[in-house]
């Protein structure tokens, strides 16, 4: 671990710091040469899709198509370290439970299937045959298929995800909690009723044409570094980049492109945001409603003065529904609540709206700073309202851009990993495979945890991910997992979820994205879908970490063949030839017609997006304006009312620069000036003074949750965090997850989408010890 210190970072995002970090991580994993060679194949037409984020690939103009965090992901997967059965079995799980998340994964790549031995409290080597027999035995013994839960990570390929959902539905349930439930579920829930698709509408070509890009609740410098290249290019040609974020993030301020030789040699950098608005945590809805209100007021002025209209009245008349109701409600909205809730002045809100109104082609991007709130769906629909007012949907250089996390999280949903499947999808699936799929909706992530707690979820199978670390209300989630009869984790590396196990437990290692996958018909490639609906092939190039590893499609096929003795699906034949899986996908999903031919095109193909064509797949046949009043009775307000004698803050969770989701690559957060620490709390310096503490003090964090209607107060506690003075609005705090996930109540989730409210947690601070 690096030296522990808090030290101001005054450099740009990217640049020499990023290159130095890449070299250090390759060296630490013992793959300096192999890792560098592997990176040259990342995001190439004949290479593998980066196992990191879902930002789309350019047209492969260079061999340097990776970013710092992508390089960390590749280094972690290509590592020389091996977590053999002897390494894992050298400690009891009670001993492993004391290790940090970083140390668990630092053991390296898992090499053989492992089974839990309760007599010794250790994982031991097992055979694949014994593992599949145990899974089949436990699933067949359940009196109701709905007592089994099947989780999916966003890194699962299209082929594996399609086989997985087919297996589970043939088994008899729609219990498909997935990582979307915890991140961008509100994006789909907000977009589908308004524009008819649950995905973004733009492509990288639109970023080249936009003259204004709005960035809400997102830190691309850490979470999607390749996005900075698009923002930098847009800013250089004169586009406005308007960022809305509580914290000042270096990636939204300045960026040095490692591919720009002149910039690197001169130690220069380029500005990113032309305007930066630091609203308070959770203030986005009020800001957006205020921007809509200002745009309408500008239109009123234009009418009165005989000037060109600010609203796109032609687009609104031809393509939208509900405008009159939205306009009437907006006119009754007073300004003061918008100002108070946003944390910005009226002048700042008006300035942001004026910049928007003065732009012709606008893209709105957002991340989990928007989605993980109680009223996240309404906030996303307010983004849509803002775009609709000026016709910024379905035309070049404009549109909606939810920036997804893992590299195939969007593709998994397209393949049918969804607890509420569409009837048409189930009809077609049943016709193609000759069975009657279950129709009842299944459990999402929050529902799955509750089902396990209630004894109604007895077998838990996870296709990738780190469920125990990624989920809210850690204590409740761990109790839930430990009550299961069997937990099964399909993975590449050892992590927290393998330590928090059921009465019986399996850890099943698989090939990584960078590795050669050879099946009965020869080397195979898998496909993934990025944030902008591009589907392309991914082919590994490294030798597998172990001869005992299975591919994910083969693992699913063997699990299904062992469990479903009467299935008519040729599981093993499909897993032996991924082209055959893609033929079945094309038979079920019309947008994938000609799938195997389409992926032969370098860069792949784009799935149809009706909203980008101004074809609105909504009941009205038009894009919908959504009317939402200002939220009242917010959780932080309920807590503050009950606890007038203490200072109640709003805590938002976030990533360190040395992590991706729950994977911890190191203990530094370079851009925020944090080194060797993870248990930190960022706080405004004036707030520190008010509560009688100072930077460098250690505190405990207690979250307080008062249910709607004034239910009893619940308390959750996380101990020993270092206070760090930071540029963040007063009343707001920020800290890393998964360390702060214990503070997120299981009962607190977004309306409609049920995403945990990890970005708006009412908390109080107390001196540690």
XYZ file of C-alpha atoms in Angstrom:
769
model
C 0.000 0.000 0.000
C 1.274 3.500 -0.798
C 2.200 6.050 1.853
C -0.848 7.407 3.658
C -1.286 11.104 2.996
C -3.716 13.774 1.838
C -2.016 15.956 -0.750
C -3.470 18.407 -3.240
C -3.307 17.159 -6.833
C -2.913 20.071 -9.247
C -2.322 18.177 -12.505
C -4.848 17.331 -15.209
C -6.724 14.063 -15.625
C -4.888 11.646 -17.898
C -1.417 12.701 -18.995
C 1.807 11.342 -17.575
C 0.110 10.454 -14.305
C -2.170 8.011 -16.132
C 0.703 6.421 -18.061
C 2.753 6.075 -14.883
C -0.212 4.433 -13.158
C -0.679 1.962 -16.031
C 2.991 0.936 -15.854
C 2.833 0.539 -12.080
C -0.232 -1.703 -12.172
C 1.217 -3.911 -14.914
C 4.397 -4.312 -12.879
C 2.523 -5.042 -9.662
C 0.632 -7.848 -11.399
C 3.858 -9.295 -12.811
C 2.800 -8.760 -16.437
C 4.824 -5.761 -17.619
C 5.466 -7.239 -21.070
C 2.456 -9.523 -21.421
C 0.109 -6.815 -20.123
C 1.443 -4.168 -22.492
C 1.038 -6.548 -25.432
C -2.469 -7.424 -24.285
C -3.488 -3.757 -24.074
C -2.670 -3.255 -27.750
C -5.537 -5.642 -28.530
C -8.064 -3.853 -26.297
C -11.066 -2.424 -28.149
C -9.671 -3.431 -31.547
C -11.766 -4.893 -34.348
C -9.904 -8.211 -34.057
C -9.293 -8.018 -30.308
C -11.233 -8.123 -27.050
C -13.684 -5.656 -25.604
C -12.252 -3.966 -22.525
C -13.649 -5.653 -19.394
C -14.121 -2.227 -17.812
C -16.737 0.339 -18.787
C -19.361 0.376 -21.537
C -18.147 3.511 -23.333
C -18.215 2.795 -27.092
C -15.188 2.277 -29.318
C -14.022 4.622 -32.018
C -13.204 3.328 -35.499
C -9.893 1.913 -34.276
C -7.698 4.639 -35.739
C -4.801 3.621 -33.468
C -3.608 0.729 -31.328
C -3.973 2.935 -28.253
C -7.689 2.448 -27.572
C -7.643 1.962 -23.808
C -7.694 4.193 -20.741
C -6.037 4.077 -17.342
C -8.839 2.220 -15.594
C -9.266 -0.136 -18.523
C -5.574 -0.927 -18.225
C -6.049 -1.680 -14.528
C -8.869 -4.103 -15.380
C -6.747 -5.830 -18.016
C -3.750 -6.030 -15.653
C -5.928 -7.554 -12.937
C -7.260 -10.196 -15.346
C -3.916 -10.956 -17.017
C -2.112 -11.136 -13.645
C 0.650 -13.655 -13.056
C -0.765 -14.454 -9.615
C -2.763 -17.676 -9.159
C -5.331 -18.362 -6.449
C -4.979 -22.128 -6.476
C -7.001 -24.382 -4.162
C -3.920 -24.538 -1.955
C -3.716 -20.734 -1.697
C -7.420 -20.301 -0.898
C -7.530 -23.379 1.312
C -4.575 -22.234 3.392
C -6.941 -20.040 5.447
C -10.336 -20.615 6.972
C -13.146 -18.430 5.721
C -13.243 -16.819 9.147
C -9.641 -15.772 8.509
C -10.364 -14.642 4.943
C -13.250 -12.542 6.288
C -10.714 -10.352 8.096
C -8.896 -9.546 4.823
C -9.629 -6.344 2.880
C -11.428 -6.409 -0.459
C -8.129 -5.484 -2.085
C -6.287 -8.390 -0.449
C -8.985 -10.907 -1.392
C -8.691 -10.143 -5.097
C -4.917 -9.767 -4.881
C -4.666 -13.543 -4.487
C -4.910 -13.695 -8.283
C -6.818 -15.749 -10.815
C -8.781 -18.722 -9.536
C -7.685 -21.939 -11.215
C -10.071 -24.745 -10.217
C -13.633 -25.140 -8.902
C -13.916 -24.905 -5.120
C -16.464 -26.316 -2.678
C -16.999 -25.245 0.915
C -16.191 -27.773 3.634
C -18.072 -26.824 6.824
C -15.954 -29.205 8.901
C -12.773 -27.227 8.271
C -14.361 -23.874 7.328
C -12.274 -23.882 4.148
C -12.751 -24.061 0.411
C -11.396 -27.255 -1.090
C -10.751 -28.453 -4.628
C -13.728 -30.139 -6.276
C -14.457 -31.477 -9.758
C -16.692 -29.837 -12.321
C -18.875 -32.962 -12.367
C -19.391 -32.817 -8.610
C -20.138 -29.080 -8.731
C -22.823 -29.421 -11.406
C -24.310 -32.431 -9.627
C -24.638 -30.393 -6.416
C -26.286 -27.488 -8.239
C -28.733 -29.837 -9.965
C -29.505 -31.618 -6.701
C -30.269 -28.392 -4.821
C -32.339 -26.841 -7.628
C -34.347 -30.026 -8.210
C -35.047 -30.343 -4.477
C -36.761 -26.946 -4.231
C -40.564 -27.228 -4.016
C -40.939 -24.032 -6.056
C -38.517 -22.740 -8.760
C -39.134 -19.236 -7.442
C -37.096 -20.161 -4.363
C -33.965 -19.953 -6.539
C -32.352 -16.598 -7.370
C -30.088 -16.013 -10.377
C -27.950 -12.867 -10.314
C -26.083 -11.486 -13.344
C -23.116 -9.129 -13.618
C -22.763 -6.640 -16.452
C -19.571 -8.287 -17.719
C -21.399 -11.422 -18.888
C -21.341 -11.760 -22.693
C -24.466 -11.786 -24.858
C -24.043 -15.477 -25.592
C -23.660 -16.465 -21.937
C -26.501 -14.169 -20.835
C -28.864 -15.579 -23.457
C -28.146 -19.188 -22.434
C -28.415 -18.212 -18.762
C -31.862 -16.638 -19.087
C -33.011 -19.584 -21.230
C -31.822 -22.087 -18.606
C -33.477 -20.186 -15.758
C -36.773 -19.769 -17.587
C -36.839 -23.424 -18.612
C -36.203 -24.149 -14.938
C -39.281 -22.064 -14.161
C -38.614 -18.576 -12.748
C -38.007 -14.946 -13.693
C -35.863 -14.242 -10.612
C -33.196 -12.182 -12.375
C -31.730 -9.563 -10.055
C -28.832 -7.916 -11.850
C -26.409 -5.030 -11.536
C -28.774 -2.780 -13.537
C -31.117 -2.878 -10.546
C -28.426 -1.078 -8.563
C -27.275 1.503 -11.102
C -29.151 2.512 -14.275
C -32.560 0.908 -13.711
C -34.081 4.408 -13.347
C -32.756 5.312 -16.801
C -34.776 2.565 -18.441
C -37.759 3.198 -16.171
C -37.690 6.898 -16.999
C -37.020 6.651 -20.727
C -39.333 3.826 -21.807
C -42.635 5.613 -20.966
C -41.415 8.920 -22.424
C -39.545 8.054 -25.630
C -40.386 4.371 -26.101
C -36.909 2.903 -25.561
C -35.001 2.319 -22.346
C -31.617 3.213 -23.838
C -29.758 6.325 -24.880
C -30.438 7.742 -28.329
C -27.017 9.049 -29.418
C -23.875 7.723 -31.084
C -20.284 8.959 -31.079
C -21.080 10.725 -34.360
C -23.570 12.889 -32.449
C -20.784 13.960 -30.084
C -18.928 15.284 -33.136
C -21.954 17.422 -34.117
C -23.215 18.675 -30.760
C -22.620 22.317 -29.862
C -23.559 21.761 -26.198
C -23.098 18.728 -23.935
C -24.737 18.635 -20.515
C -23.089 16.327 -17.965
C -25.175 15.456 -14.896
C -23.973 13.491 -11.860
C -21.012 11.871 -13.554
C -17.236 11.671 -13.107
C -15.857 10.428 -16.446
C -12.230 10.985 -15.417
C -12.473 7.944 -13.141
C -15.514 6.026 -14.337
C -15.336 6.368 -18.156
C -11.971 7.960 -18.994
C -12.295 7.404 -22.752
C -15.302 9.745 -22.694
C -12.891 12.577 -21.911
C -11.499 12.296 -25.443
C -14.945 13.094 -26.863
C -15.508 15.971 -24.438
C -12.051 17.369 -25.156
C -12.611 17.264 -28.927
C -16.024 18.907 -28.563
C -14.642 21.681 -26.376
C -11.743 22.322 -28.780
C -14.132 22.913 -31.667
C -16.149 25.367 -29.586
C -18.932 23.281 -28.035
C -20.110 24.167 -24.560
C -19.506 21.498 -21.928
C -21.762 22.270 -18.969
C -21.166 20.111 -15.904
C -23.501 19.723 -12.935
C -21.888 17.918 -10.019
C -21.563 18.504 -6.263
C -17.814 17.789 -6.188
C -15.233 19.490 -8.352
C -13.851 16.539 -10.358
C -10.527 16.905 -12.144
C -11.675 14.961 -15.200
C -14.403 17.565 -15.763
C -11.929 20.413 -15.365
C -8.761 19.559 -17.352
C -7.527 16.606 -19.377
C -4.191 15.730 -20.980
C -4.718 13.211 -23.769
C -1.963 10.546 -23.664
C -2.378 10.161 -27.446
C -1.556 13.815 -28.094
C 2.248 13.851 -28.449
C 2.542 17.649 -28.373
C 0.377 17.942 -25.284
C 2.362 15.234 -23.513
C 5.788 16.629 -24.437
C 4.782 20.129 -23.387
C 3.074 18.912 -20.188
C 0.004 20.746 -21.407
C -3.683 19.992 -21.003
C -7.036 21.028 -22.416
C -9.998 22.448 -20.471
C -13.121 20.300 -20.415
C -16.050 22.119 -18.810
C -16.838 25.582 -20.091
C -19.237 25.994 -17.148
C -19.360 24.102 -13.853
C -22.326 24.227 -11.460
C -21.827 22.692 -8.005
C -25.366 21.920 -6.978
C -26.040 20.148 -3.704
C -26.373 16.376 -3.516
C -29.840 15.438 -4.805
C -30.505 18.910 -6.223
C -30.736 17.812 -9.865
C -34.525 17.571 -10.085
C -34.978 21.135 -8.841
C -32.223 22.385 -11.144
C -33.774 20.709 -14.190
C -37.249 21.908 -13.416
C -35.848 25.400 -12.980
C -34.078 25.163 -16.341
C -37.334 24.094 -18.000
C -39.149 26.979 -16.317
C -36.547 29.478 -17.529
C -36.687 28.168 -21.120
C -40.461 28.696 -21.121
C -40.016 32.208 -19.711
C -37.493 32.993 -22.458
C -40.034 31.811 -25.002
C -42.651 34.132 -23.484
C -40.238 37.039 -23.859
C -39.492 36.084 -27.464
C -43.219 36.043 -28.289
C -43.761 39.430 -26.626
C -40.875 40.973 -28.572
C -41.701 39.338 -31.882
C -38.465 37.345 -31.887
C -37.962 33.730 -33.057
C -39.465 31.224 -30.628
C -37.195 29.524 -28.088
C -39.401 26.431 -27.943
C -39.407 24.121 -30.953
C -43.154 24.469 -31.421
C -43.179 22.457 -34.644
C -41.498 19.480 -32.996
C -43.698 19.765 -29.911
C -46.886 19.810 -32.007
C -45.887 16.935 -34.288
C -43.977 14.644 -31.978
C -45.042 15.137 -28.359
C -47.958 14.589 -26.030
C -48.718 16.139 -22.644
C -47.088 19.512 -23.277
C -50.051 21.621 -22.169
C -50.306 19.845 -18.799
C -46.554 20.112 -18.284
C -46.580 23.822 -19.185
C -49.516 24.583 -16.888
C -47.859 22.885 -13.906
C -44.511 24.524 -14.668
C -46.051 28.011 -14.651
C -47.442 27.420 -11.140
C -44.056 26.379 -9.774
C -42.527 29.162 -7.632
C -38.791 29.789 -7.880
C -37.858 29.736 -4.210
C -38.295 25.956 -3.639
C -36.239 25.286 -6.778
C -33.413 27.470 -5.526
C -33.479 25.996 -2.043
C -33.579 22.355 -3.212
C -30.940 22.744 -5.913
C -28.357 24.542 -3.815
C -27.827 27.007 -6.678
C -28.958 30.607 -6.941
C -31.734 31.572 -9.315
C -29.143 33.409 -11.377
C -27.080 30.252 -11.751
C -30.088 28.173 -12.813
C -31.068 30.851 -15.312
C -27.514 31.021 -16.662
C -27.499 27.238 -17.248
C -30.881 27.444 -18.968
C -29.771 30.392 -21.122
C -26.736 28.406 -22.281
C -28.992 25.500 -23.178
C -31.502 27.727 -24.956
C -28.704 29.347 -26.951
C -27.476 26.006 -28.317
C -28.816 24.256 -31.385
C -27.740 20.638 -30.843
C -27.623 19.386 -27.252
C -26.708 16.032 -25.713
C -27.588 15.318 -22.082
C -25.368 12.734 -20.331
C -25.856 11.323 -16.867
C -24.434 8.736 -14.487
C -25.275 7.256 -11.116
C -25.220 10.672 -9.475
C -28.668 10.955 -11.055
C -29.968 7.391 -10.737
C -29.363 6.455 -7.089
C -31.932 8.758 -5.495
C -35.521 8.383 -4.307
C -36.882 10.511 -7.154
C -34.404 9.446 -9.824
C -37.012 8.408 -12.402
C -38.721 11.796 -12.174
C -35.319 13.493 -12.528
C -34.514 11.555 -15.703
C -37.925 12.388 -17.103
C -37.201 16.052 -16.363
C -34.037 15.699 -18.461
C -36.252 14.365 -21.241
C -38.628 17.307 -20.799
C -35.726 19.727 -21.172
C -34.603 18.022 -24.384
C -38.130 17.905 -25.792
C -38.679 21.643 -25.304
C -36.181 22.398 -28.069
C -36.487 19.258 -30.155
C -33.198 17.793 -28.975
C -34.221 14.197 -29.524
C -34.090 12.199 -32.734
C -31.804 14.472 -34.694
C -28.101 14.716 -35.413
C -25.903 16.018 -32.628
C -28.591 15.800 -29.963
C -30.194 13.315 -27.623
C -30.144 11.421 -24.352
C -26.990 9.616 -23.183
C -27.166 7.555 -19.991
C -23.566 6.405 -19.529
C -23.656 2.790 -18.394
C -21.168 0.978 -16.201
C -19.890 -2.509 -17.005
C -19.055 -3.365 -20.592
C -22.146 -5.473 -21.328
C -24.665 -4.390 -18.727
C -26.901 -3.058 -21.511
C -26.446 -6.201 -23.604
C -27.474 -8.482 -20.752
C -30.796 -6.683 -20.497
C -31.253 -6.916 -24.272
C -30.658 -10.682 -24.009
C -33.511 -11.047 -21.515
C -31.827 -10.670 -18.115
C -34.825 -8.913 -16.618
C -37.207 -9.824 -13.817
C -40.138 -8.235 -15.687
C -39.847 -9.650 -19.229
C -42.086 -8.424 -22.029
C -44.835 -10.896 -23.018
C -43.753 -10.730 -26.678
C -40.230 -11.789 -25.733
C -41.541 -14.737 -23.707
C -43.873 -15.756 -26.548
C -41.016 -15.880 -29.016
C -38.659 -17.620 -26.585
C -41.247 -20.334 -25.970
C -41.925 -20.797 -29.680
C -38.263 -21.147 -30.618
C -37.332 -23.520 -27.777
C -40.608 -25.410 -27.337
C -41.586 -24.678 -23.741
C -43.894 -22.369 -21.820
C -41.837 -19.665 -20.053
C -42.976 -18.471 -16.622
C -45.010 -15.276 -16.795
C -44.986 -14.007 -13.199
C -42.501 -11.230 -12.516
C -39.474 -12.231 -10.481
C -37.293 -10.587 -7.837
C -35.084 -7.595 -8.502
C -32.005 -7.065 -6.320
C -33.793 -5.520 -3.339
C -36.564 -8.103 -3.632
C -34.042 -10.947 -3.833
C -32.337 -9.856 -0.611
C -35.691 -9.623 1.143
C -36.740 -13.043 -0.182
C -33.548 -14.622 1.191
C -34.101 -12.898 4.539
C -37.662 -14.234 4.624
C -36.537 -17.791 3.853
C -38.148 -17.687 0.412
C -34.863 -17.593 -1.512
C -32.867 -20.734 -0.767
C -30.441 -21.123 -3.674
C -28.421 -18.140 -4.918
C -26.408 -18.383 -8.159
C -24.357 -15.401 -9.336
C -23.014 -15.115 -12.865
C -20.068 -12.865 -12.022
C -20.045 -9.757 -9.885
C -19.565 -9.284 -6.146
C -23.086 -9.311 -4.740
C -22.117 -9.126 -1.061
C -20.053 -5.975 -1.633
C -22.172 -4.236 -4.276
C -25.545 -4.358 -2.558
C -27.069 -1.944 0.006
C -27.552 -2.591 3.707
C -24.517 -4.846 4.030
C -25.501 -6.451 7.337
C -28.930 -7.431 5.987
C -27.491 -8.695 2.700
C -24.916 -10.850 4.477
C -27.581 -12.337 6.744
C -29.625 -13.109 3.652
C -26.797 -14.912 1.847
C -25.869 -16.915 4.939
C -29.434 -18.232 5.222
C -29.266 -19.871 1.783
C -28.936 -23.622 1.391
C -26.496 -23.095 -1.497
C -24.584 -20.126 -2.885
C -22.778 -20.438 -6.228
C -20.430 -17.802 -7.640
C -19.126 -17.840 -11.222
C -16.011 -15.682 -11.233
C -12.423 -15.083 -12.303
C -11.056 -13.909 -8.917
C -11.702 -14.393 -5.215
C -13.840 -11.655 -3.631
C -16.001 -10.727 -0.658
C -19.046 -12.654 -1.872
C -17.168 -15.943 -1.662
C -16.527 -15.368 2.031
C -20.190 -14.576 2.766
C -21.678 -17.928 1.836
C -24.596 -20.292 2.303
C -24.627 -23.610 4.133
C -23.177 -25.131 0.981
C -21.085 -23.032 -1.390
C -19.300 -23.285 -4.715
C -16.821 -20.928 -6.382
C -16.567 -21.698 -10.106
C -13.741 -20.083 -12.137
C -14.170 -19.105 -15.774
C -12.209 -17.649 -18.659
C -11.647 -13.908 -18.720
C -12.416 -11.550 -21.596
C -8.733 -11.422 -22.610
C -8.298 -15.193 -22.911
C -8.521 -17.591 -25.857
C -11.754 -19.586 -25.796
C -11.537 -22.896 -27.684
C -14.611 -25.135 -27.928
C -15.576 -28.166 -30.032
C -15.757 -26.185 -33.276
C -12.575 -24.193 -32.645
C -11.714 -20.733 -31.227
C -14.754 -18.684 -30.245
C -15.611 -15.014 -29.915
C -18.385 -13.482 -27.825
C -20.376 -10.300 -28.401
C -21.138 -7.296 -26.216
C -23.349 -4.214 -26.499
C -22.024 -0.820 -25.449
C -23.810 2.239 -24.055
C -24.806 3.388 -27.538
C -26.378 0.111 -28.743
C -23.376 -0.985 -30.811
C -22.926 -4.776 -30.835
C -19.497 -6.119 -31.688
C -17.293 -9.192 -31.395
C -14.741 -9.745 -28.638
C -11.963 -12.321 -29.071
C -9.345 -13.128 -26.448
C -5.663 -13.538 -27.206
C -3.974 -14.772 -24.009
C -3.576 -18.372 -22.917
C -6.108 -19.276 -20.193
C -4.956 -18.776 -16.608
C -5.584 -22.481 -15.982
C -6.393 -25.573 -18.011
C -9.338 -26.191 -15.687
C -11.285 -23.037 -16.592
C -14.595 -23.192 -18.449
C -16.071 -20.456 -20.594
C -19.230 -18.838 -19.256
C -21.415 -20.254 -22.085
C -20.071 -23.763 -21.445
C -20.544 -23.429 -17.692
C -24.170 -22.363 -18.158
C -24.771 -25.163 -20.662
C -23.373 -27.836 -18.347
C -25.337 -26.453 -15.412
C -28.522 -26.556 -17.500
C -27.823 -30.047 -18.888
C -27.282 -31.388 -15.354
C -30.428 -29.737 -13.968
C -32.981 -29.981 -16.800
C -32.999 -33.666 -17.644
C -36.044 -33.372 -19.943
C -34.999 -30.210 -21.780
C -35.178 -30.294 -25.567
C -32.479 -27.616 -25.869
C -29.129 -28.995 -27.172
C -27.143 -27.295 -24.436
C -23.715 -28.772 -25.037
C -23.943 -28.433 -28.814
C -24.793 -24.732 -28.446
C -21.878 -24.177 -26.072
C -19.577 -25.869 -28.548
C -20.352 -23.324 -31.271
C -21.238 -19.771 -30.270
C -22.452 -19.035 -33.803
C -25.268 -21.491 -33.092
C -26.170 -19.501 -29.964
C -26.252 -16.328 -32.068
C -28.572 -18.035 -34.569
C -30.983 -18.744 -31.701
C -30.685 -15.149 -30.484
C -31.604 -13.959 -33.983
C -34.601 -16.293 -33.994
C -35.906 -14.820 -30.729
C -34.936 -11.141 -31.133
C -35.883 -9.576 -34.513
C -33.275 -6.807 -34.206
C -30.573 -9.493 -34.365
C -31.610 -10.901 -37.746
C -28.445 -11.902 -39.608
C -26.463 -11.701 -36.351
C -23.518 -13.855 -37.453
C -23.104 -11.931 -40.690
C -23.419 -8.509 -39.079
C -20.634 -9.045 -36.565
C -18.183 -9.759 -39.382
C -18.162 -6.022 -40.051
C -15.283 -4.365 -38.144
C -16.793 -2.474 -35.254
C -20.038 -4.467 -35.426
C -23.513 -3.032 -35.934
C -25.982 -0.787 -34.165
C -29.309 -2.069 -32.923
C -32.291 -0.077 -34.090
C -33.197 2.786 -31.780
C -36.669 4.040 -32.689
C -36.397 7.220 -30.620
C -33.332 8.299 -32.593
C -35.537 8.054 -35.694
C -38.363 10.037 -34.073
C -40.510 6.933 -34.035
C -42.052 6.860 -30.574
C -42.992 3.387 -29.283
C -45.321 4.769 -26.616
C -49.075 4.236 -26.170
C -49.746 7.686 -27.646
C -47.293 7.189 -30.491
C -45.523 10.375 -29.377
C -42.793 11.405 -26.990
C -44.321 12.159 -23.612
C -43.855 15.247 -21.476
C -43.897 14.200 -17.812
C -45.417 16.340 -15.083
C -43.847 16.011 -11.638
C -44.356 18.285 -8.632
C -41.416 19.119 -6.388
C -40.723 16.162 -4.052
C -41.747 16.735 -0.454
C -41.095 14.791 2.737
C -37.597 13.762 1.677
C -35.671 11.296 3.842
C -33.071 13.846 4.933
C -35.839 16.285 5.898
C -37.670 13.627 7.923
C -34.461 12.806 9.783
C -33.595 16.474 10.372
C -37.066 17.026 11.807
C -36.586 14.180 14.273
C -32.998 15.161 15.180
C -32.955 18.929 15.565
C -30.164 18.724 18.137
C -27.536 17.359 15.703
C -26.237 18.347 12.284
C -27.723 16.029 9.646
C -25.704 15.717 6.437
C -26.510 14.132 3.077
C -23.900 11.524 2.172
C -23.237 10.402 -1.395
C -21.179 7.301 -2.146
C -18.634 7.293 -4.947
C -15.657 5.478 -6.431
C -11.995 6.052 -5.737
C -9.817 6.458 -8.800
C -8.177 3.105 -7.977
C -11.372 1.078 -8.223
C -14.042 0.003 -10.678
C -17.374 -0.755 -9.051
C -16.449 -3.032 -6.125
C -13.055 -4.060 -7.553
C -10.290 -2.287 -5.628
C -7.085 -1.934 -7.675
C -5.221 0.120 -5.087
C -5.591 2.596 -2.220
C -5.011 5.888 -4.041
C -7.485 8.444 -5.340
C -4.982 10.560 -7.226
C -7.278 13.248 -8.614
C -8.774 13.950 -5.182
C -5.366 13.920 -3.484
C -5.962 10.848 -1.315
C -3.127 8.322 -1.003
C -3.085 5.088 0.976
C -6.592 5.617 2.357
C -10.078 4.336 1.592
C -12.013 5.159 4.743
C -12.302 8.900 4.163
C -15.129 11.448 4.267
C -15.003 14.540 2.061
C -16.562 17.553 3.801
C -16.788 21.317 3.310
C -14.219 23.187 5.428
C -16.892 25.521 6.841
C -18.951 22.519 7.972
C -15.885 21.149 9.747
C -15.614 24.336 11.723
C -19.322 24.334 12.566
C -19.254 20.846 14.085
C -16.055 21.455 16.014
C -13.854 19.035 14.101
C -10.905 19.466 11.778
C -9.374 17.790 8.746
C -7.452 14.725 9.859
C -9.858 13.817 12.668
C -11.377 10.331 12.695
C -15.152 9.976 12.848
C -17.891 7.365 12.839
C -20.807 7.733 10.416
C -24.332 6.874 11.508
C -27.109 6.780 8.940
C -30.618 7.554 10.115
C -33.664 6.407 8.208
C -37.218 7.454 8.944
C -39.744 5.704 6.747
C -42.539 7.559 4.984
C -45.331 8.353 7.389
C -42.860 8.784 10.251
C -42.049 5.151 10.971
C -39.486 4.384 13.653
C -35.952 5.640 13.138
C -33.422 3.046 11.979
C -29.711 3.477 12.647
C -26.768 1.959 10.800
C -23.147 2.628 11.621
C -19.780 2.590 9.841
C -16.715 3.326 11.959
C -13.401 5.142 11.684
C -13.307 7.453 8.680
C -10.765 10.234 8.108
C -12.160 13.723 7.549
C -10.845 15.412 4.397
C -11.650 19.068 3.663
C -12.851 19.294 0.063
C -14.646 21.511 -2.444
C -18.158 20.168 -1.869
C -21.367 22.113 -1.051
C -22.188 22.705 2.580
C -24.366 20.054 4.164
C -23.044 17.392 1.793
C -20.548 14.576 2.383
C -18.940 12.028 0.077
C -17.248 8.722 0.813
C -16.248 5.550 -1.024
C -18.262 2.391 -1.423
C -18.371 -0.512 -0.600
C -17.136 0.798 2.768
C -20.272 2.947 3.148
C -22.795 0.464 1.722
C -23.703 -0.642 5.280
C -25.320 2.793 5.697
C -27.837 2.369 2.840
C -31.215 1.076 4.117
C -32.673 -1.850 2.194
C -36.051 -0.101 2.410
C -34.783 3.096 0.779
C -34.924 2.915 -3.010
C -36.037 4.930 -6.000
C -39.710 5.100 -6.809
C -40.692 2.770 -9.672
C -37.132 1.569 -10.365
C -36.261 0.318 -6.830
C -32.602 1.307 -7.120
C -30.901 1.781 -3.720
C -30.578 5.438 -2.719
C -26.798 5.284 -2.326
C -26.352 8.897 -3.432
C -28.565 10.490 -0.771
C -28.094 9.007 2.706
C -29.028 11.103 5.788
C -26.149 10.761 8.275
C -24.618 12.284 11.370
C -20.929 12.337 12.308
C -19.406 11.633 15.705
C -15.812 11.638 16.847
C -14.362 8.125 16.676
C -13.400 6.585 19.994
